[in-house]
Tab-separated table of C-alpha atoms in Angstrom:
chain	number	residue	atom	x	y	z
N	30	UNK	CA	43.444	-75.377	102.086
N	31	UNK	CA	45.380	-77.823	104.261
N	32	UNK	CA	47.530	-77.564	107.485
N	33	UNK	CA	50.966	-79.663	108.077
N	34	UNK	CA	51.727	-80.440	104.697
N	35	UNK	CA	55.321	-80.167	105.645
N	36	UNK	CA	55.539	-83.958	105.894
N	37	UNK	CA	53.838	-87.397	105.976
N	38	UNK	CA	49.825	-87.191	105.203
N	39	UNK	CA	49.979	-83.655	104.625
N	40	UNK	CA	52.799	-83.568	102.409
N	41	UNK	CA	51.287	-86.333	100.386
N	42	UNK	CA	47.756	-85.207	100.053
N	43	UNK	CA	49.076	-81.645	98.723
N	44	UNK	CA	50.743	-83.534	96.249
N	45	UNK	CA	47.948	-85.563	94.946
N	46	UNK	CA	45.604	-82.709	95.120
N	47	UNK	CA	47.747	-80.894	92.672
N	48	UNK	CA	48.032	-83.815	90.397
N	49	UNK	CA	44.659	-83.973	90.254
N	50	UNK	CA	44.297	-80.304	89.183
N	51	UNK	CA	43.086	-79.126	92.462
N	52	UNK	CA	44.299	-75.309	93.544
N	53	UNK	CA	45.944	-76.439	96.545
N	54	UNK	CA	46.959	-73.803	99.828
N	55	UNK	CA	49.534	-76.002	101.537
N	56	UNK	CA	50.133	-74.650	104.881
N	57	UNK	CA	53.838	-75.641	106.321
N	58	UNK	CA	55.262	-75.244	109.830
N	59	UNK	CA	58.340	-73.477	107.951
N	60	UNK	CA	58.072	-72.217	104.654
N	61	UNK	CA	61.992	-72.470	104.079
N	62	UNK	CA	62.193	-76.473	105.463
N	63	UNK	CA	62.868	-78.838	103.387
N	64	UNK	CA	58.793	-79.873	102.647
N	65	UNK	CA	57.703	-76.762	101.623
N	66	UNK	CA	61.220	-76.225	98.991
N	67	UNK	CA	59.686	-80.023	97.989
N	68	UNK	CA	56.292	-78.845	97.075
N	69	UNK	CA	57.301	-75.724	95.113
N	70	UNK	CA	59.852	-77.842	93.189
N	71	UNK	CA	57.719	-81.172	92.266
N	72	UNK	CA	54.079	-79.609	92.210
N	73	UNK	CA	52.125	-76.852	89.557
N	74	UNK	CA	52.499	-73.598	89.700
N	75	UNK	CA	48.189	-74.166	91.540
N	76	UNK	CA	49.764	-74.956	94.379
N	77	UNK	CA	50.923	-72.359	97.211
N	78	UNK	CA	52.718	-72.345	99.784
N	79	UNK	CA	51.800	-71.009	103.135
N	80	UNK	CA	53.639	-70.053	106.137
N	81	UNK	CA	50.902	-71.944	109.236
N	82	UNK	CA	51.921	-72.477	112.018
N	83	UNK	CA	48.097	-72.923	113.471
N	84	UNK	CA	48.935	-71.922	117.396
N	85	UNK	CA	49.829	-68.678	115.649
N	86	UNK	CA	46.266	-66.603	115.548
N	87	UNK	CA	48.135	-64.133	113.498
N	88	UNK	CA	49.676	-66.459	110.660
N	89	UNK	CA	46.021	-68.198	110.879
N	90	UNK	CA	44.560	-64.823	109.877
N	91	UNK	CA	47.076	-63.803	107.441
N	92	UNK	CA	46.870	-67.589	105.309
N	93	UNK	CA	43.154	-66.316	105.515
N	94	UNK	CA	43.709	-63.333	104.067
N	95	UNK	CA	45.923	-64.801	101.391
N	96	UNK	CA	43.017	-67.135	100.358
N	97	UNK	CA	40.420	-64.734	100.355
N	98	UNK	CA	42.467	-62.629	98.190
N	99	UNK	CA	43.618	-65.331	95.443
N	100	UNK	CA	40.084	-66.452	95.635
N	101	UNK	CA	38.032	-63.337	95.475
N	102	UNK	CA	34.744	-64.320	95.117
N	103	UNK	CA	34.804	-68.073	94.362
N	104	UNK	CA	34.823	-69.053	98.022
N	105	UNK	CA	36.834	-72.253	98.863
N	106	UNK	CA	35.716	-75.962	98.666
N	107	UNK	CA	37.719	-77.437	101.463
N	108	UNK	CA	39.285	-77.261	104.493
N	109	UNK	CA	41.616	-79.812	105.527
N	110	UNK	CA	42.806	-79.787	109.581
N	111	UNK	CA	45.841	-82.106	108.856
N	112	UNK	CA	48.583	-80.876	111.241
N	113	UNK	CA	48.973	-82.478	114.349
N	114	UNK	CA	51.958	-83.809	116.913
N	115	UNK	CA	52.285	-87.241	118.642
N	116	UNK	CA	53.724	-86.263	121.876
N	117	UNK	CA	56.082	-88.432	123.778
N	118	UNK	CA	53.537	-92.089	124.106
N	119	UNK	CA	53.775	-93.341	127.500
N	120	UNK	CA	51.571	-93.877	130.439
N	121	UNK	CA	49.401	-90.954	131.261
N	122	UNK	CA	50.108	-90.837	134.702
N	123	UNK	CA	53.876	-90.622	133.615
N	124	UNK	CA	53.859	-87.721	131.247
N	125	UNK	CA	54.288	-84.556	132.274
N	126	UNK	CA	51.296	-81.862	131.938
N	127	UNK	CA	53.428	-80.077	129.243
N	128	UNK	CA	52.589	-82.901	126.803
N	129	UNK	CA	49.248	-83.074	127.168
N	130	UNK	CA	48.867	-78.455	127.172
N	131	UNK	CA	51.212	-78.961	123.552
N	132	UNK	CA	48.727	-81.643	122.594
N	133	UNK	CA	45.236	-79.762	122.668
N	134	UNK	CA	47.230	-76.870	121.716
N	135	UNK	CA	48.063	-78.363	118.111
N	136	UNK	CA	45.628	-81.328	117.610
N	137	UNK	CA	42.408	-79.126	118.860
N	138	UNK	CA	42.501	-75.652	120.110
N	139	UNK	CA	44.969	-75.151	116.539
N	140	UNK	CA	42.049	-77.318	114.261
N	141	UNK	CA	39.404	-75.271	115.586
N	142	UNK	CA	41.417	-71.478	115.562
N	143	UNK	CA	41.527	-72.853	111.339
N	144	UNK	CA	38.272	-73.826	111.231
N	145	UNK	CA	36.598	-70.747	112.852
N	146	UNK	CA	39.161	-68.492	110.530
N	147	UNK	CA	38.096	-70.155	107.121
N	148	UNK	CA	34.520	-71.028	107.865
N	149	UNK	CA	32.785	-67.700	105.770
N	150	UNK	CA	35.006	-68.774	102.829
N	151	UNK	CA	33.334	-72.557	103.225
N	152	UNK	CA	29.812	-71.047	103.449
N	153	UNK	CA	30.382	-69.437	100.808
N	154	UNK	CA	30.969	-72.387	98.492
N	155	UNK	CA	28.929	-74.977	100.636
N	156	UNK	CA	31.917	-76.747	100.806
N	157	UNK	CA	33.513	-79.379	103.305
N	158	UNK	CA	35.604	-79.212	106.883
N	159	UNK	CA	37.890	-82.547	106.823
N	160	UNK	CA	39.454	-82.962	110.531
N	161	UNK	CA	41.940	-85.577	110.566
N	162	UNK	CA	41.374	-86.712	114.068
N	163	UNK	CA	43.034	-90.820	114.716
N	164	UNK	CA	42.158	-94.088	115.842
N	165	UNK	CA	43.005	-93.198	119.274
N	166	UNK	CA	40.359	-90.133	119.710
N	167	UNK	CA	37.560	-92.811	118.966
N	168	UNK	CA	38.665	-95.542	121.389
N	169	UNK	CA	41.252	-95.582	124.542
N	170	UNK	CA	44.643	-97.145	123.508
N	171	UNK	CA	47.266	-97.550	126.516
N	172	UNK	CA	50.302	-95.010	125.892
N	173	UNK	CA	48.122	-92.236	123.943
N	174	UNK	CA	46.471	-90.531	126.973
N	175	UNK	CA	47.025	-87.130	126.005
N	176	UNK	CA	47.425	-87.635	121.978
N	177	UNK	CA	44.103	-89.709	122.076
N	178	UNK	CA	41.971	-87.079	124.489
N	179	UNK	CA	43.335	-84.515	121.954
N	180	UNK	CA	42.018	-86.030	118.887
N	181	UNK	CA	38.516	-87.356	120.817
N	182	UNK	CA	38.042	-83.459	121.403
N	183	UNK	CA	38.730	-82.982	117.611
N	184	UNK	CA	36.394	-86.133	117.075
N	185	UNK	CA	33.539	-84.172	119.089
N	186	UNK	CA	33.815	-80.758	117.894
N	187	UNK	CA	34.067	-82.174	114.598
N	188	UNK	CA	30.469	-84.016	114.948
N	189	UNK	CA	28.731	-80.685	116.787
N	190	UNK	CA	30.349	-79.053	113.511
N	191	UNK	CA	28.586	-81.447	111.299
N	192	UNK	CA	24.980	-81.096	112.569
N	193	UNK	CA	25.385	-76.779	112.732
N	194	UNK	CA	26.472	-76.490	109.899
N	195	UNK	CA	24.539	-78.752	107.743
N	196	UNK	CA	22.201	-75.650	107.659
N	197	UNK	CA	24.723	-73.563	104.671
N	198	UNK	CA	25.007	-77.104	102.946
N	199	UNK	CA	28.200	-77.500	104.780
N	200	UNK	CA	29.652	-80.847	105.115
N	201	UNK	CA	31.955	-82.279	107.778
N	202	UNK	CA	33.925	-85.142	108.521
N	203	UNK	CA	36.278	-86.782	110.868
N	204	UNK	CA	38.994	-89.301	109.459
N	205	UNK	CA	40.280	-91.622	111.940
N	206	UNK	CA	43.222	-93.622	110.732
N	207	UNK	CA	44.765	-96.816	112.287
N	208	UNK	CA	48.563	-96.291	111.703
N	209	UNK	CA	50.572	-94.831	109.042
N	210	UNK	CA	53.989	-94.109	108.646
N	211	UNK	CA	53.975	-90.171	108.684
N	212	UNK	CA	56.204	-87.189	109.939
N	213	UNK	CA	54.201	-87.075	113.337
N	214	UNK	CA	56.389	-90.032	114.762
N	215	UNK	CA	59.401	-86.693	114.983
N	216	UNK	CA	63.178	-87.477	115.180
N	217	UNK	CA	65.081	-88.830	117.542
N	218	UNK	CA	66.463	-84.682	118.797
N	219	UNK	CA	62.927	-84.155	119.685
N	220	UNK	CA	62.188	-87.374	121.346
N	221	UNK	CA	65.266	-87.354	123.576
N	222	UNK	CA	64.487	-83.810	124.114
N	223	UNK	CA	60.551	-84.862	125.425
N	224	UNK	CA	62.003	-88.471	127.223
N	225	UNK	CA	64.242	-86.604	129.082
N	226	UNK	CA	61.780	-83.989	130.282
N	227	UNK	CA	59.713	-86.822	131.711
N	228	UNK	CA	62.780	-88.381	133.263
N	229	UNK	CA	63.311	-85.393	134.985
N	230	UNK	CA	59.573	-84.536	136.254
N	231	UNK	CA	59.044	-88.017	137.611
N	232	UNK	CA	58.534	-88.359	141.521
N	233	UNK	CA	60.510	-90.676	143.451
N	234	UNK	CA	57.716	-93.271	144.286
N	235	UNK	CA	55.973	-92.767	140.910
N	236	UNK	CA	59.560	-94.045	139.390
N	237	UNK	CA	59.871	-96.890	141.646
N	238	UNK	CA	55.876	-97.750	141.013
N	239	UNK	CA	56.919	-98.331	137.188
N	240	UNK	CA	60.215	-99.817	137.421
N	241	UNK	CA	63.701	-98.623	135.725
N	242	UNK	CA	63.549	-101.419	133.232
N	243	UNK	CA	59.642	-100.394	132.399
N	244	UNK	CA	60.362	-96.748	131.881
N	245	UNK	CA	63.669	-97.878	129.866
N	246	UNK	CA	61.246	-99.872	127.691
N	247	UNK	CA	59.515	-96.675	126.812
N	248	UNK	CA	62.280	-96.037	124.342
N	249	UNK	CA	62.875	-98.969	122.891
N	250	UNK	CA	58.298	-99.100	122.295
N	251	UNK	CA	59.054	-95.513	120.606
N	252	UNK	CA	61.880	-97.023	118.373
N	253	UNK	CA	59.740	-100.199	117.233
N	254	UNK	CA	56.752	-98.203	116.442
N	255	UNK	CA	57.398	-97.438	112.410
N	256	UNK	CA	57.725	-100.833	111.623
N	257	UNK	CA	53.863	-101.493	113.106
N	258	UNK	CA	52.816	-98.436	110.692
N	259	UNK	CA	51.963	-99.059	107.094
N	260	UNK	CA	54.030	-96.945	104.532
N	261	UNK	CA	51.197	-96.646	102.050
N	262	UNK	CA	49.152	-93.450	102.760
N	263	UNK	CA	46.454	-94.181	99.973
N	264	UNK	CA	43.781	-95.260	101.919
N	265	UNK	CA	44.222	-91.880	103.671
N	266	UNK	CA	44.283	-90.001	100.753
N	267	UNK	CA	41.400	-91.961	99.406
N	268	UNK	CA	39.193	-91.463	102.421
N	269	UNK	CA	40.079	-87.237	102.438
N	270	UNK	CA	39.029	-87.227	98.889
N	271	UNK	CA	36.241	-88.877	99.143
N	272	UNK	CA	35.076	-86.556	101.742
N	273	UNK	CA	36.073	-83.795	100.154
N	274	UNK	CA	34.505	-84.911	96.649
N	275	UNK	CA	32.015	-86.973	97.220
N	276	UNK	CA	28.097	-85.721	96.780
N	277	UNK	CA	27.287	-87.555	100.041
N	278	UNK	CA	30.675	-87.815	102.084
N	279	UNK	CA	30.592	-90.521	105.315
N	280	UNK	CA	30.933	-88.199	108.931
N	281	UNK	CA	33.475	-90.747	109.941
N	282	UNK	CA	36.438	-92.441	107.766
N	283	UNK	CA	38.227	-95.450	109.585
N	284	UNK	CA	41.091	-95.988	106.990
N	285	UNK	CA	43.670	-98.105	107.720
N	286	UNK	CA	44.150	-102.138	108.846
N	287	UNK	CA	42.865	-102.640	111.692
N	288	UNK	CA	41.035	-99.056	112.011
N	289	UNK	CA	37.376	-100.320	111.857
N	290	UNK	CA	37.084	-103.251	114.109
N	291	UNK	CA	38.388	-102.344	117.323
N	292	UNK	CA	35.976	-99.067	117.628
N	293	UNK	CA	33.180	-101.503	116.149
N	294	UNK	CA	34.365	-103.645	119.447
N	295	UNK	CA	34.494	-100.581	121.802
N	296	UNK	CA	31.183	-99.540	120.668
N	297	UNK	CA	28.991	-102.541	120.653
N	298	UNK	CA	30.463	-105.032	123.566
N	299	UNK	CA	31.294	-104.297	127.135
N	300	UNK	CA	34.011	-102.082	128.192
N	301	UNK	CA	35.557	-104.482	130.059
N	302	UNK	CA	35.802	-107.066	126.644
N	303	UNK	CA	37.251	-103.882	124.890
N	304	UNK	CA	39.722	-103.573	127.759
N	305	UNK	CA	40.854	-107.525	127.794
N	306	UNK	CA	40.805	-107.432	123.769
């Protein structure tokens, strides 16, 4: 079962599950978008669709309920917390505290309402709880205040997961990928939507403080930052599927360029060489 396979890493990984013969529960954000018509049309009649929106306790119960049912007694081998939102990236003293509330709201307090749902079916099955957390909730990157404290509290619960539930023979792990090209980067309705909100909720002095031309820069960061992402989701996939699949998965996956050596830096040198580097 995965969340946010509407687009991007979701979208992708519920296809290559089902190519792979998997019986794949793709949970979508809208069941009649575009994605989920996608999925029904290109993948096996395995696959189904789910209406998940996972701030919705009752559409988290009811997917559960759906499982259990198709399932019966098999249980379910995996549990994939893929959904997740970006949020407007700038400064974290300049967005406004409805970014960082929509934030946990998706990337954690959503993760772990899924998690908590499914968890009898994964005991059931010894199975496995994939979180897909980022590079930014294992080290601090300027611009991702609220997306990165997000995903570090997905990071965490994920590793107090892993050691209480090793006990049923459940694993868990936390993938942290550098930058891909995915649906979470949103269109530009919901960015002007989210930049102007911040416009708007920014005191006088803060907004002198940063500069016009700064906070006009925000924009044109936002616009650049697809073509610093890599298109190719495989290592992604490769890293959930080893996790999933493998008889001794890793706690942590760093996929991605770049993804490995800058927590390897954060972790092992002082914080203020992390912070120059």
């Amino acid at each position: 079962m995965l969340s946010g396979s509407d687009t991007g890493i979701g979208h992708a990984l519920a296809k290559h599950l089902d190519s792979l013969g998997f019986v794949v529960f793709a949970g979508v954000l809208n069941k009649d978008g575009p994605g989920a018509e996608e999925l029904r049309r290109t993948c096996s009649q395995r696959l189904c669709v789910l209406q998940l929106d996972i701030t919705n306790a009752t559409q988290v119960k009811e997917a559960y309920l759906t499982v259990s049912e198709k399932m019966q007694n098999a249980g379910l081998w995996g549990v994939v917390n893929n959904a997740g939102i970006l949020g407007f990236p700038a400064d974290g003293e300049l967005l406004p505290m409805s970014t960082y509330r929509h934030c946990m709201e998706v990337n954690f307090f959503g993760a772990v309402e899924v998690s908590k749902t499914f968890l009898p079916l994964l005991r059931k099955s010894q199975g496995r709880l994939v979180n897909m957390s980022s590079m930014a909730g294992g080290i601090p990157l300027p611009r991702y205040a609220a997306y990165g404290a997000s995903k570090a509290a997905l990071s965490m619960f994920s590793g107090v997961m892993r050691q209480e539930l090793s006990k049923w023979g459940i694993k868990v792990a936390a993938i942290h990928p550098s930058g891909f090209r995915t649906g979470i980067q949103g269109t530009a309705e919901q960015w002007d939507k989210q930049e102007k909100e911040l416009m708007e909720n920014l005191p006088a002095d803060t907004r002198q403080a940063y500069g016009e031309e700064y906070l006009l820069g925000l924009r044109n960061y936002l616009l650049h930052l697809p073509s610093h992402c890599a298109p190719d989701l495989s290592p992604v996939l490769g890293a959930v599927l080893h996790a999933l699949l493998a008889r001794r998965p890793q706690g942590l996956y760093t996929p991605g360029k770049g993804a490995y050596i800058p927590l390897c830096i954060f972790c092992c040198f002082p914080l203020w060489f992390y912070d120059f580097f």
